[in-house]
Coordinates of C-alpha atoms and ligand atoms in Angstrom, one line a residue:
M187 CA 0.0 0.0 0.0
K188 CA 1.0 3.6 -0.5
Y189 CA 3.5 4.9 2.1
D190 CA 3.9 1.3 3.4
R191 CA 0.7 1.8 5.4
V192 CA -1.1 -1.2 6.9
Y193 CA -4.8 -1.9 6.9
N194 CA -5.6 -0.5 10.4
F195 CA -8.7 -2.0 12.0
S196 CA -8.3 -0.1 15.3
A197 CA -11.4 0.8 17.3
G198 CA -10.0 4.2 18.1
P199 CA -8.0 6.3 17.5
A200 CA -8.6 4.9 14.1
T201 CA -7.6 5.0 10.4
M202 CA -8.0 8.3 8.6
P203 CA -8.6 9.1 4.9
V204 CA -5.1 9.2 3.2
E205 CA -6.3 12.2 1.2
V206 CA -6.9 14.1 4.4
L207 CA -3.5 13.2 5.8
E208 CA -1.8 14.3 2.6
E209 CA -3.6 17.7 2.7
I210 CA -2.5 18.2 6.3
R211 CA 1.0 17.3 5.4
D212 CA 1.0 19.8 2.6
E213 CA -0.3 22.5 4.9
M214 CA 1.9 21.6 7.9
L215 CA 4.6 24.3 7.6
N216 CA 2.5 27.1 6.1
Y217 CA -1.3 27.0 6.4
K218 CA -2.8 28.8 3.4
G219 CA -0.2 31.6 3.3
S220 CA -0.5 32.4 7.0
G221 CA 3.2 31.6 7.4
M222 CA 2.6 29.1 10.2
C223 CA 1.2 25.7 11.1
V224 CA -2.3 25.5 12.6
M225 CA -0.8 24.2 15.8
E226 CA 1.2 27.4 16.1
M227 CA -1.7 29.7 15.5
S228 CA -3.7 31.9 18.0
H229 CA -7.2 30.6 18.5
R230 CA -8.2 34.3 18.5
S231 CA -6.8 34.8 15.0
K232 CA -9.0 35.4 11.9
V233 CA -7.5 32.4 10.3
F234 CA -8.4 30.0 13.1
Q235 CA -11.9 31.6 13.4
Q236 CA -12.5 30.7 9.8
I237 CA -11.3 27.2 10.4
I238 CA -13.8 26.6 13.3
D239 CA -16.6 28.4 11.5
E240 CA -16.2 26.4 8.4
A241 CA -16.0 23.2 10.4
E242 CA -19.3 23.9 12.1
A243 CA -21.0 25.0 8.9
D244 CA -19.8 21.9 7.0
L245 CA -21.0 19.7 9.9
R246 CA -24.4 21.4 9.8
T247 CA -24.6 20.8 6.1
L248 CA -23.6 17.1 6.3
M249 CA -26.0 16.3 9.1
G250 CA -28.8 18.8 8.2
I251 CA -28.6 20.2 11.8
P252 CA -31.6 22.4 12.4
D253 CA -31.0 26.1 13.5
N254 CA -32.4 25.4 17.0
Y255 CA -29.4 23.1 17.8
K256 CA -26.0 24.3 18.9
V257 CA -22.8 22.6 17.9
L258 CA -20.1 22.5 20.6
F259 CA -16.5 21.4 20.4
I260 CA -15.5 20.3 23.9
Q261 CA -12.3 18.8 25.2
G262 CA -12.2 15.7 27.4
G263 CA -13.5 13.2 24.9
A264 CA -16.7 11.3 25.2
T265 CA -16.0 10.3 28.8
L266 CA -16.3 13.8 30.1
E267 CA -19.8 13.9 28.6
F268 CA -20.8 11.0 30.8
A269 CA -20.7 13.6 33.6
M270 CA -21.6 16.8 31.8
I271 CA -24.9 15.4 30.5
P272 CA -26.5 14.6 33.9
M273 CA -24.9 17.7 35.5
N274 CA -26.4 20.0 32.8
L275 CA -29.7 18.3 32.0
C276 CA -30.7 17.7 35.7
K277 CA -34.1 19.1 36.5
N278 CA -35.9 16.4 38.4
G279 CA -32.8 14.4 39.1
V280 CA -34.1 11.3 37.5
F281 CA -32.3 9.7 34.5
D282 CA -33.3 6.7 32.4
Y283 CA -30.5 4.6 31.0
I284 CA -30.5 1.7 28.5
V285 CA -27.4 -0.3 29.1
T286 CA -26.2 -2.2 26.1
G287 CA -22.5 -2.5 26.9
N288 CA -19.4 -1.1 28.6
W289 CA -19.9 2.4 27.4
S290 CA -23.5 2.9 28.4
K291 CA -22.7 1.1 31.7
K292 CA -19.9 3.6 32.5
A293 CA -22.2 6.5 31.6
A294 CA -24.9 5.2 33.9
T295 CA -22.5 4.7 36.7
E296 CA -21.2 8.3 36.4
A297 CA -24.8 9.7 36.2
K298 CA -25.6 8.1 39.6
K299 CA -23.5 10.8 41.2
Y300 CA -25.9 13.5 40.1
G301 CA -29.3 11.8 40.6
K302 CA -31.4 8.7 40.5
V303 CA -30.5 6.4 37.6
N304 CA -33.1 3.9 36.4
V305 CA -31.7 1.1 34.1
I306 CA -34.9 0.7 32.1
A307 CA -33.5 -2.0 29.8
S308 CA -30.2 -4.0 29.6
S309 CA -28.6 -6.7 27.5
E310 CA -26.1 -7.7 30.2
D311 CA -27.7 -11.1 30.5
K312 CA -26.2 -12.2 27.2
N313 CA -22.9 -10.3 27.4
Y314 CA -24.4 -7.4 25.5
S315 CA -24.8 -9.3 22.3
Y316 CA -28.1 -7.8 21.3
I317 CA -30.3 -4.7 21.7
P318 CA -33.3 -5.1 23.9
D319 CA -36.8 -4.4 22.6
C320 CA -37.3 -0.7 23.3
S321 CA -40.8 -0.2 22.0
D322 CA -42.5 0.0 25.4
L323 CA -40.1 0.7 28.2
P324 CA -41.0 1.7 31.8
I325 CA -40.0 5.4 31.2
D326 CA -40.1 7.3 34.5
D327 CA -42.6 10.2 34.4
D328 CA -39.9 12.4 36.0
A329 CA -37.1 11.3 33.7
D330 CA -35.0 14.3 32.6
Y331 CA -33.9 12.2 29.6
V332 CA -33.5 8.7 28.2
Y333 CA -29.9 7.7 27.4
I334 CA -28.5 5.3 24.9
C335 CA -25.1 4.4 23.4
E336 CA -26.3 4.1 19.8
N337 CA -23.3 1.9 18.6
E338 CA -21.5 -0.1 21.2
T339 CA -17.9 -0.1 20.0
I340 CA -16.8 -3.0 22.2
H341 CA -19.7 -5.4 21.7
G342 CA -20.5 -4.5 18.1
T343 CA -24.2 -3.7 18.4
T344 CA -26.3 -0.9 17.0
Y345 CA -29.9 0.1 17.4
P346 CA -32.0 -1.0 14.4
V347 CA -34.7 1.6 15.5
L348 CA -34.5 4.3 18.1
P349 CA -36.2 3.6 21.5
N350 CA -39.7 4.9 22.1
T351 CA -39.0 7.5 24.8
K352 CA -42.7 8.4 25.3
G353 CA -42.0 12.0 24.8
K354 CA -38.8 12.3 26.9
I355 CA -35.6 13.7 25.4
L356 CA -33.3 11.2 23.8
V357 CA -29.6 11.5 24.5
S358 CA -27.3 9.5 22.3
D359 CA -23.6 8.6 22.4
Q360 CA -22.7 8.2 18.7
S361 CA -18.9 8.1 19.2
S362 CA -18.3 5.1 17.1
M363 CA -21.0 5.7 14.4
F364 CA -20.8 9.5 14.1
L365 CA -21.2 10.5 10.4
S366 CA -21.4 6.9 9.3
K367 CA -25.0 7.3 7.9
P368 CA -27.7 10.0 7.7
C369 CA -29.1 11.1 11.1
N370 CA -32.4 12.9 11.8
V371 CA -31.0 15.3 14.4
S372 CA -34.5 16.4 15.5
D373 CA -35.2 12.9 16.9
Y374 CA -32.7 13.7 19.7
G375 CA -32.3 16.3 22.4
L376 CA -28.6 15.7 22.5
I377 CA -26.1 13.8 20.3
Y378 CA -22.5 13.6 21.1
G379 CA -19.4 11.7 20.1
G380 CA -15.7 11.5 20.8
V381 CA -14.2 12.2 17.3
Q382 CA -11.3 9.7 17.4
K383 CA -13.4 6.8 16.1
N384 CA -14.9 8.0 12.9
V385 CA -13.6 11.5 12.4
G386 CA -10.3 12.9 13.7
P387 CA -7.7 13.0 16.4
A388 CA -8.5 12.1 20.1
G389 CA -9.3 14.5 22.8
L390 CA -12.4 16.2 21.3
A391 CA -16.1 15.6 21.7
I392 CA -18.7 17.2 19.4
V393 CA -22.0 17.9 21.2
I394 CA -25.1 18.7 19.2
I395 CA -27.7 20.0 21.6
R396 CA -31.2 21.5 21.3
E397 CA -30.9 25.1 22.4
D398 CA -33.7 24.9 25.1
L399 CA -31.7 22.2 26.9
I400 CA -28.8 24.6 27.5
R401 CA -29.9 26.1 30.9
E402 CA -28.4 28.6 33.2
D403 CA -30.4 27.6 36.3
I404 CA -28.2 24.6 37.1
D405 CA -26.2 23.8 40.3
P406 CA -23.9 26.8 40.7
K407 CA -21.2 24.6 42.0
I408 CA -20.7 22.9 38.6
P409 CA -17.3 24.0 37.3
V410 CA -17.6 26.7 34.7
Y411 CA -15.8 24.5 32.2
L412 CA -18.4 21.7 32.6
R413 CA -21.4 23.9 31.8
F414 CA -22.9 23.7 28.3
D415 CA -23.8 27.4 28.4
T416 CA -20.1 28.3 28.9
H417 CA -19.2 26.6 25.6
A418 CA -22.4 27.7 23.8
N419 CA -22.0 31.4 24.8
N420 CA -18.3 31.5 23.8
G421 CA -18.4 29.8 20.4
S422 CA -16.6 26.7 21.9
M423 CA -13.7 29.0 22.7
Y424 CA -14.1 29.9 26.4
N425 CA -10.5 28.8 26.7
T426 CA -8.0 27.6 24.1
P427 CA -9.9 24.8 22.3
N428 CA -8.4 21.7 20.8
C429 CA -7.4 23.7 17.7
W430 CA -5.6 20.8 16.0
A431 CA -8.5 18.3 16.3
I432 CA -11.0 20.9 15.1
Y433 CA -8.9 21.6 12.1
V434 CA -8.5 17.9 11.2
C435 CA -12.3 17.3 11.8
G436 CA -13.0 20.2 9.5
K437 CA -10.9 18.5 6.8
V438 CA -12.8 15.3 7.2
F439 CA -16.1 17.1 6.9
K440 CA -15.1 18.6 3.6
Y441 CA -13.8 15.2 2.5
L442 CA -17.2 13.6 3.3
L443 CA -19.1 16.4 1.5
K444 CA -16.9 15.9 -1.5
N445 CA -17.6 12.2 -1.5
G446 CA -21.3 12.3 -1.5
G447 CA -22.2 13.1 2.1
L448 CA -23.8 10.7 4.6
E449 CA -26.0 8.9 2.1
A450 CA -23.0 7.8 0.2
M451 CA -21.2 6.8 3.4
A452 CA -24.1 4.7 4.5
K453 CA -24.1 2.9 1.2
R454 CA -20.3 2.3 1.3
N455 CA -20.5 1.2 5.0
E456 CA -23.3 -1.3 4.2
D457 CA -21.4 -2.8 1.3
K458 CA -18.2 -3.1 3.4
A459 CA -19.9 -4.7 6.4
K460 CA -21.7 -7.1 4.1
V461 CA -18.4 -8.5 2.9
M462 CA -17.3 -9.2 6.4
Y463 CA -20.7 -10.6 7.7
D464 CA -21.2 -12.8 4.6
F465 CA -17.8 -14.3 5.3
L466 CA -18.6 -14.9 9.0
D467 CA -22.0 -16.4 8.2
S468 CA -20.4 -18.9 5.8
S469 CA -17.2 -19.7 7.8
K470 CA -16.8 -22.9 9.8
M471 CA -13.9 -21.5 11.9
F472 CA -15.1 -18.0 12.7
K473 CA -18.5 -16.6 13.9
G474 CA -19.9 -13.2 14.7
T475 CA -20.9 -12.6 18.3
V476 CA -24.0 -10.4 17.8
V477 CA -27.5 -11.3 16.8
K478 CA -28.1 -10.5 13.1
K479 CA -30.7 -7.8 13.4
D480 CA -28.5 -5.6 15.8
R481 CA -25.1 -5.9 14.1
S482 CA -23.0 -2.8 13.9
L483 CA -21.7 -1.6 10.5
M484 CA -18.7 -0.1 12.2
N485 CA -17.4 -2.6 14.8
I486 CA -17.5 -6.4 14.0
P487 CA -16.4 -8.7 16.8
F488 CA -15.9 -12.4 15.9
V489 CA -14.4 -15.5 17.6
T490 CA -13.2 -19.0 16.8
G491 CA -14.5 -20.2 20.2
D492 CA -11.0 -21.0 21.4
K493 CA -8.7 -18.4 23.0
D494 CA -5.4 -19.8 21.8
K495 CA -6.7 -20.1 18.2
D496 CA -8.0 -16.5 18.5
A497 CA -4.5 -15.3 19.5
A498 CA -2.9 -17.3 16.7
V499 CA -5.2 -15.6 14.2
V500 CA -4.5 -12.2 15.5
A501 CA -0.7 -12.8 15.2
A502 CA -1.1 -14.1 11.7
T503 CA -3.2 -11.1 10.6
K504 CA -0.7 -8.7 12.0
A505 CA 2.2 -10.4 10.2
A506 CA 0.2 -10.1 7.0
G507 CA -0.3 -6.3 7.3
F508 CA -3.7 -6.2 9.0
D509 CA -3.3 -4.4 12.3
N510 CA -5.3 -4.0 15.6
L511 CA -7.6 -6.9 15.1
K512 CA -7.4 -8.1 18.7
G513 CA -10.8 -8.1 20.3
H514 CA -11.6 -6.2 23.5
K515 CA -11.1 -8.3 26.6
S516 CA -14.8 -8.3 27.5
V517 CA -15.7 -10.1 24.3
G518 CA -12.4 -11.8 23.4
G519 CA -11.6 -13.0 20.0
L520 CA -11.1 -10.5 17.2
R521 CA -12.7 -7.2 16.3
A522 CA -12.6 -5.5 12.9
S523 CA -13.5 -1.8 13.2
I524 CA -14.3 -0.6 9.7
Y525 CA -15.1 3.1 10.0
N526 CA -15.7 5.5 7.1
A527 CA -12.0 5.7 6.2
M528 CA -11.5 1.9 5.9
P529 CA -11.6 1.2 2.1
K530 CA -13.7 -1.7 0.9
E531 CA -10.5 -3.2 -0.5
G532 CA -9.2 -3.4 3.1
V533 CA -12.1 -5.5 4.2
E534 CA -11.9 -7.7 1.0
A535 CA -8.2 -8.3 1.6
L536 CA -8.9 -9.3 5.2
V537 CA -11.6 -11.7 4.2
E538 CA -9.4 -13.2 1.6
F539 CA -6.7 -13.7 4.2
L540 CA -9.1 -15.2 6.7
K541 CA -10.5 -17.6 4.1
K542 CA -7.0 -18.8 3.2
Y543 CA -6.1 -19.1 6.9
E544 CA -9.2 -21.2 7.5
A545 CA -8.5 -23.5 4.6
E546 CA -4.9 -24.0 5.7
N547 CA -5.8 -24.5 9.4
A548 CA -9.0 -26.5 9.2
Ligands
PLP869 C1 -14.4 5.4 22.7 C2 -15.8 5.6 23.2 C3 -16.0 6.4 24.3 C4 -14.9 7.1 25.1 O1 -14.2 8.0 24.3 P1 -13.1 8.9 25.0 O2 -12.9 10.0 24.0 O3 -11.9 8.0 25.1 O4 -13.5 9.4 26.3 C5 -17.3 6.6 24.7 N1 -18.3 6.0 24.1 C6 -18.2 5.2 23.0 C7 -19.3 4.6 22.3 C8 -16.9 5.0 22.5 O5 -16.7 4.2 21.4

């Protein structure tokens, strides 16, 4: 492959479009005649203001974000949002969580510090290998919101349909599926994602929040930096933002727009995932760990059923130029993360390799 790169199946930080990396390389020493690199630039400069403004505008175009939603660029990754969400959305102090894996479990645990958490559905009984039926859940009358992790990165599940929240606000962690397909923003009160899975460098979360949910009458002890209104009222620049990550995300937004937007991404991602799932469904050695209807298009865990065999396959893939296929310890086996930037040829090459491995080691 070009530049001696490997096919990188990492769950995050994850593979980036080569075109974007090349553009960044070309602008590294002198960004568009400014005479400096973006990482050397004042965040109060006109040049950087244009970078962040364009990034937001392009994201709004890509997702069709309505005018009554704010876009916030906040440091601290997705994990900080586990706390910021209950802190800022707390009115009655009751939060409903659907727990479908490690990430939603962590979010629920954090929320318990700020109110009463009801786990209204869970798939823990089968190691989070499915999405529970969410059509008629016991939503609390006092719930400030209903929380989901829409794509569980570790377990490889995704919601085939959004839960019926019975009129309550839906809050969604989209970290590992952000911009992988069209999204009807007005179905949600708040959408957020750490960008290092499907968009850019680590250390930045993008929060898309309906304006009326940004309140000033919250606990005054909440640190100023952890208030959504602080970020909303200061154009995401209350302090020095993660300028570099915002710049790179902006590049990726332009790349996605140029390549057909989210409809085109959805089509590509479906095609790519089908290559992998068709193989798993026909293989005698490997099998997927998730029920078919809830399979993620982004993260695909699979196992041989034997730990030593799994480890041998991981080692063989790495030697053949397919990196980061070791599964998360809570599922074991292997996991192929095939985000937007993974080309279909990468998945096809992996499948060819696994077929050959299976034939030789049957
Ligand atoms: C990776 C991930 C997180 C944590 O992201 P950080 O930026 O490391 O805090 C949270 N939720 C999901 C779904 C993830 O995939």
